CSV table of C-alpha atoms in Angstrom, one decimal:
chain,number,residue,atom,x,y,z
A,1,MET,CA,-4.9,35.1,-55.0
A,2,HIS,CA,-2.4,33.0,-53.2
A,3,THR,CA,0.8,31.9,-54.9
A,4,CYS,CA,2.0,28.5,-54.2
A,5,ASN,CA,4.7,26.2,-55.3
A,6,TRP,CA,4.7,22.5,-55.0
A,7,TYR,CA,8.1,20.9,-54.6
A,8,ILE,CA,8.0,16.9,-55.4
A,9,SER,CA,11.5,15.9,-53.7
A,10,ALA,CA,13.6,13.1,-55.7
A,11,SER,CA,12.4,10.9,-52.6
A,12,VAL,CA,8.9,10.6,-53.8
A,13,SER,CA,8.2,7.6,-56.0
A,14,ASP,CA,6.4,7.7,-59.5
A,15,VAL,CA,3.3,6.4,-57.8
A,16,LEU,CA,3.0,9.0,-55.5
A,17,ALA,CA,4.1,12.0,-58.1
A,18,GLU,CA,1.2,10.5,-60.1
A,19,VAL,CA,-1.2,10.9,-57.4
A,20,ILE,CA,0.1,14.5,-56.4
A,21,LYS,CA,-0.4,15.5,-60.0
A,22,HIS,CA,-3.8,14.7,-60.1
A,23,MET,CA,-4.2,16.5,-56.8
A,24,ALA,CA,-2.4,19.4,-58.4
A,25,ASP,CA,-5.3,19.2,-61.1
A,26,ALA,CA,-8.4,19.1,-58.8
A,27,LEU,CA,-7.0,22.3,-57.1
A,28,ARG,CA,-6.4,24.2,-60.3
A,29,THR,CA,-9.8,23.2,-61.5
A,30,HIS,CA,-11.8,23.9,-58.3
A,31,SER,CA,-10.0,26.8,-56.8
A,32,LYS,CA,-9.7,30.1,-58.6
A,33,ASN,CA,-7.8,31.8,-55.6
A,34,ILE,CA,-4.3,29.8,-55.9
A,35,ASP,CA,-1.8,30.2,-58.3
A,36,LEU,CA,0.2,27.0,-58.3
A,37,THR,CA,3.6,25.7,-59.5
A,38,VAL,CA,4.2,22.1,-59.5
A,39,ILE,CA,8.2,21.5,-59.4
A,40,ASN,CA,9.2,17.8,-59.6
A,41,ALA,CA,12.8,17.5,-59.0
A,42,LYS,CA,13.3,14.4,-61.3
A,43,ASP,CA,11.9,16.4,-64.3
A,44,SER,CA,15.0,16.8,-66.6
A,45,GLY,CA,14.0,20.6,-67.1
A,46,TYR,CA,14.4,21.1,-63.5
A,47,LYS,CA,18.1,19.8,-63.0
A,48,SER,CA,20.0,22.8,-64.3
A,49,GLY,CA,21.8,25.0,-61.7
A,50,PHE,CA,19.8,27.9,-62.8
A,51,GLU,CA,16.6,26.5,-62.5
A,52,GLN,CA,17.0,25.4,-59.2
A,53,VAL,CA,18.7,28.9,-57.7
A,54,LYS,CA,15.5,30.5,-59.4
A,55,ASN,CA,13.1,28.5,-57.7
A,56,ILE,CA,14.7,28.5,-54.5
A,57,PHE,CA,14.8,32.1,-54.0
A,58,ALA,CA,11.2,32.4,-55.6
A,59,SER,CA,9.3,34.2,-52.5
A,60,LYS,CA,5.8,32.4,-52.9
A,61,GLU,CA,3.1,32.8,-50.1
A,62,ILE,CA,3.2,29.1,-49.7
A,63,TRP,CA,5.8,26.3,-50.2
A,64,HIS,CA,4.4,22.7,-49.9
A,65,LEU,CA,7.0,20.3,-50.0
A,66,PHE,CA,6.3,16.4,-50.7
A,67,GLY,CA,9.1,14.1,-49.4
A,68,GLU,CA,12.6,14.5,-47.6
A,69,ALA,CA,13.4,18.0,-47.7
A,70,PRO,CA,16.5,19.3,-49.9
A,71,LEU,CA,19.4,21.0,-48.4
A,72,TRP,CA,18.4,24.2,-49.5
A,73,TRP,CA,14.9,24.0,-47.8
A,74,ARG,CA,16.2,26.0,-45.0
A,75,ILE,CA,16.6,28.9,-47.4
A,76,VAL,CA,12.8,28.6,-48.6
A,77,ARG,CA,11.4,28.8,-45.0
A,78,ILE,CA,12.9,32.0,-44.4
A,79,HIS,CA,11.3,34.0,-47.1
A,80,SER,CA,7.9,31.9,-47.3
A,81,ARG,CA,5.4,30.0,-45.4
A,82,THR,CA,5.9,26.3,-45.7
A,83,VAL,CA,4.2,22.8,-45.4
A,84,HIS,CA,5.4,19.1,-45.6
A,85,THR,CA,3.7,16.1,-46.3
A,86,LEU,CA,5.4,12.9,-45.5
A,87,LEU,CA,4.3,9.3,-46.5
A,88,ASP,CA,5.5,6.4,-44.4
A,89,GLY,CA,5.9,7.3,-41.0
A,90,GLY,CA,8.4,10.1,-41.3
A,91,LYS,CA,8.7,12.5,-38.7
A,92,LYS,CA,11.3,15.3,-39.7
A,93,TRP,CA,9.1,18.0,-40.6
A,94,GLY,CA,10.1,21.1,-42.7
A,95,GLY,CA,7.1,22.9,-42.5
A,96,TYR,CA,3.5,22.5,-41.1
A,97,PRO,CA,3.0,18.8,-40.9
A,98,SER,CA,0.5,17.1,-43.0
A,99,ARG,CA,-0.3,13.4,-44.2
A,100,PHE,CA,-2.5,11.6,-46.6
A,101,PHE,CA,-4.2,9.2,-44.1
A,102,THR,CA,-5.8,10.0,-40.6
A,103,GLU,CA,-4.8,6.3,-39.9
A,104,GLY,CA,-1.1,7.1,-38.0
A,105,ALA,CA,-1.7,10.9,-38.2
A,106,MET,CA,-0.5,12.3,-34.4
A,107,ASN,CA,-2.4,15.5,-33.0
A,108,GLY,CA,-1.5,18.7,-35.1
A,109,GLU,CA,-0.8,16.8,-38.1
A,110,ALA,CA,-3.1,18.0,-40.9
A,111,VAL,CA,-5.0,15.4,-43.4
A,112,ILE,CA,-5.2,16.2,-46.9
A,113,PHE,CA,-7.2,13.6,-49.0
A,114,PRO,CA,-5.3,12.2,-52.1
A,115,VAL,CA,-7.2,12.0,-55.1
A,116,PHE,CA,-7.2,9.2,-58.0
A,117,ASP,CA,-8.4,9.6,-61.5
A,118,ALA,CA,-9.7,6.9,-63.9
A,119,ILE,CA,-8.6,6.1,-67.4
A,120,SER,CA,-10.6,6.2,-70.6
A,121,SER,CA,-10.2,3.1,-72.2
A,122,ARG,CA,-12.4,0.0,-71.6
A,123,SER,CA,-11.0,-2.9,-69.7
A,124,GLU,CA,-11.2,-5.3,-72.4
A,125,ASP,CA,-8.7,-3.2,-74.4
A,126,GLY,CA,-6.1,-3.4,-71.2
A,127,ILE,CA,-4.4,-6.1,-69.5
A,128,LYS,CA,-5.7,-8.9,-67.8
A,129,GLY,CA,-4.5,-11.2,-65.1
A,130,VAL,CA,-3.2,-11.2,-61.8
A,131,PHE,CA,-1.0,-8.5,-60.8
A,132,THR,CA,2.1,-7.9,-58.4
A,133,ASN,CA,4.6,-5.5,-57.4
A,134,GLY,CA,8.0,-7.2,-57.9
A,135,ILE,CA,6.7,-10.0,-55.6
A,136,ARG,CA,5.6,-13.4,-57.3
A,137,SER,CA,7.0,-16.0,-55.3
A,138,ASN,CA,3.9,-16.9,-53.1
A,139,ILE,CA,1.4,-16.4,-56.5
A,140,PRO,CA,0.1,-19.8,-57.3
A,141,GLU,CA,0.4,-20.6,-60.7
A,142,GLY,CA,-2.8,-21.2,-62.7
A,143,ASP,CA,-4.7,-20.3,-66.0
A,144,TYR,CA,-4.1,-16.9,-66.1
A,145,ASP,CA,-1.1,-14.3,-66.3
A,146,ILE,CA,0.9,-13.1,-63.6
A,147,VAL,CA,1.8,-9.3,-64.2
A,148,ASP,CA,4.6,-7.7,-62.4
A,149,ILE,CA,3.5,-3.9,-62.6
A,150,ALA,CA,6.7,-2.8,-61.1
A,151,GLY,CA,7.8,0.2,-63.0
A,152,LYS,CA,4.5,0.0,-65.3
A,153,ILE,CA,2.2,1.5,-63.2
A,154,LEU,CA,2.0,4.7,-65.0
A,155,ARG,CA,1.1,3.3,-68.3
A,156,PRO,CA,-2.2,3.8,-69.7
A,157,GLU,CA,-3.9,0.7,-70.0
A,158,ALA,CA,-6.9,-0.3,-68.4
A,159,LEU,CA,-6.8,-3.5,-66.1
A,160,SER,CA,-9.0,-6.2,-65.6
A,161,GLY,CA,-8.1,-8.9,-62.7
A,162,ILE,CA,-6.7,-8.9,-59.1
A,163,TYR,CA,-3.9,-7.0,-57.4
A,164,ILE,CA,-2.0,-8.8,-54.8
A,165,ALA,CA,-0.8,-6.0,-52.3
A,166,GLY,CA,2.6,-6.3,-50.4
A,167,GLU,CA,2.9,-4.8,-47.0
A,168,ALA,CA,0.0,-2.8,-45.3
A,169,THR,CA,1.6,1.0,-45.8
A,170,PRO,CA,0.6,4.1,-47.4
A,171,ARG,CA,2.6,3.8,-50.3
A,172,GLU,CA,0.9,0.6,-51.2
A,173,ALA,CA,-2.4,2.1,-50.2
A,174,MET,CA,-1.6,4.8,-52.7
A,175,ARG,CA,-0.6,2.3,-55.6
A,176,ALA,CA,-4.0,0.5,-54.8
A,177,GLY,CA,-5.7,3.2,-55.5
A,178,LEU,CA,-4.6,4.1,-58.7
A,179,LEU,CA,-4.7,0.3,-60.1
A,180,THR,CA,-8.4,0.0,-58.8
A,181,MET,CA,-9.1,3.4,-60.8
A,182,ARG,CA,-7.9,1.4,-63.8
A,183,GLY,CA,-10.0,-1.5,-63.1
A,184,ALA,CA,-8.3,-3.9,-60.8
A,185,ALA,CA,-9.5,-5.6,-57.8
A,186,VAL,CA,-7.1,-5.9,-54.8
A,187,ALA,CA,-6.4,-8.6,-52.4
A,188,SER,CA,-4.4,-7.5,-49.6
A,189,ARG,CA,-3.8,-8.0,-45.3
A,190,LYS,CA,-6.1,-5.8,-43.2
A,191,SER,CA,-4.9,-2.2,-43.9
A,192,GLY,CA,-6.3,0.9,-42.2
A,193,TYR,CA,-5.0,2.9,-45.1
A,194,LEU,CA,-6.8,0.8,-47.6
A,195,ASP,CA,-10.2,1.1,-45.4
A,196,GLU,CA,-9.5,4.6,-46.0
A,197,ILE,CA,-9.2,4.7,-49.6
A,198,LEU,CA,-11.2,1.7,-50.7
A,199,GLY,CA,-13.5,1.0,-47.8
A,200,PRO,CA,-13.2,-1.7,-45.3
A,201,ASP,CA,-15.3,-4.1,-47.6
A,202,GLY,CA,-13.5,-2.6,-50.5
A,203,TYR,CA,-10.8,-5.4,-51.1
A,204,PHE,CA,-10.0,-9.1,-50.4
A,205,MET,CA,-8.8,-9.5,-47.2
A,206,LEU,CA,-5.9,-11.7,-47.1
A,207,ASN,CA,-4.2,-13.7,-43.8
A,208,ASP,CA,-1.9,-16.5,-43.2
A,209,ASP,CA,-4.6,-18.8,-43.6
A,210,THR,CA,-6.1,-17.6,-46.5
A,211,ASP,CA,-6.4,-19.6,-50.0
A,212,LEU,CA,-4.6,-17.2,-52.0
A,213,ALA,CA,-5.4,-19.5,-55.3
A,214,ARG,CA,-9.3,-19.6,-54.2
A,215,VAL,CA,-8.9,-15.5,-53.7
A,216,ILE,CA,-7.1,-15.1,-57.2
A,217,ARG,CA,-10.5,-16.9,-58.8
A,218,LEU,CA,-12.8,-14.8,-57.1
A,219,GLY,CA,-10.7,-11.7,-58.4
A,220,ILE,CA,-10.7,-12.5,-61.9
A,221,GLY,CA,-14.0,-13.8,-61.9
A,222,GLU,CA,-17.6,-12.0,-61.8
A,223,ARG,CA,-17.0,-11.3,-58.0
A,224,GLY,CA,-13.9,-9.2,-58.3
A,225,ARG,CA,-15.5,-7.1,-61.1
A,226,HIS,CA,-18.4,-6.4,-58.8
A,227,MET,CA,-15.7,-5.6,-55.9
A,228,ALA,CA,-13.8,-3.3,-58.1
A,229,MET,CA,-16.8,-1.5,-59.2
A,230,ALA,CA,-17.7,-1.0,-55.5
A,231,ALA,CA,-14.2,0.2,-54.6
A,232,ARG,CA,-14.1,2.6,-57.2
A,233,HIS,CA,-17.4,4.2,-56.4
A,234,PHE,CA,-16.1,4.5,-52.7
A,235,LEU,CA,-12.8,5.8,-53.9
A,236,LYS,CA,-14.4,8.6,-56.1
A,237,SER,CA,-16.9,9.6,-53.6
A,238,ARG,CA,-14.5,9.7,-50.4
A,239,ARG,CA,-11.5,11.1,-52.4
A,240,SER,CA,-13.2,13.4,-54.8
A,241,HIS,CA,-11.5,16.3,-56.7
A,242,GLU,CA,-13.9,18.6,-54.6
A,243,ARG,CA,-12.7,16.8,-51.1
A,244,CYS,CA,-9.1,17.1,-52.1
A,245,THR,CA,-9.4,20.6,-52.8
A,246,ASP,CA,-11.2,21.7,-49.5
A,247,SER,CA,-8.8,19.7,-47.5
A,248,ILE,CA,-5.7,21.4,-49.3
A,249,ILE,CA,-7.4,25.1,-48.8
A,250,THR,CA,-8.4,24.3,-44.9
A,251,LEU,CA,-4.9,23.5,-44.5
A,252,TYR,CA,-3.6,26.5,-46.1
A,253,ARG,CA,-5.9,28.7,-44.2
A,254,LYS,CA,-4.6,27.6,-41.1
A,255,VAL,CA,-1.0,28.1,-42.4
A,256,ILE,CA,-1.6,31.9,-43.7
A,257,ALA,CA,-3.6,32.7,-40.3
A,258,GLN,CA,-0.2,31.9,-38.6
């Protein structure tokens, strides 16, 4: 039995923290050889000085850091093997380097697969419309609701409609993955990160010449529903609980063997 702490730093967004939670559930379900504890710096119960000191000096076989390293991380590196997963291009490593995407990964950086879980409620019981993340100035008005999901992505409602993605970043791809599993189609500029999550044909492609009103009409209609179904199938097969677990176990074996 290998003991492992996952530390989700305060720099990690709620979106990414939700994905990491799904990954932890996958690892606990599909691996009986790892005793996993997840510590989220944003949890109210963790903010006491006692809890922080207790965890800092807890010697585990592996400490896995997600996000930027806290000041005390150097103490952890003295007594435990460490793994570090960064998002959005960071390069200051605090352990064995790993990322969520092969896109942009350098030689020697491991890739672990995020996992996204569906919700059980039916799409007709949820929220319908055109979804944005705080950016709506370029969304044409129409006979549909424009819904800003900023700060609301973790609510349990199912979605029906289309999400207009922002910049082609790993963080945005993670958000799109979560929204896809909740029922939404996605429109985005070409993104290697989204290609890995939804498939190269799993989202509506946008460019400077795109008629956004036309894409929205497709996205909230039958074409969008079929696109969302295909993307969910791709996501569930390529980012399954089993593949997530295998990628983490493979990484930990390398770290333990060092």
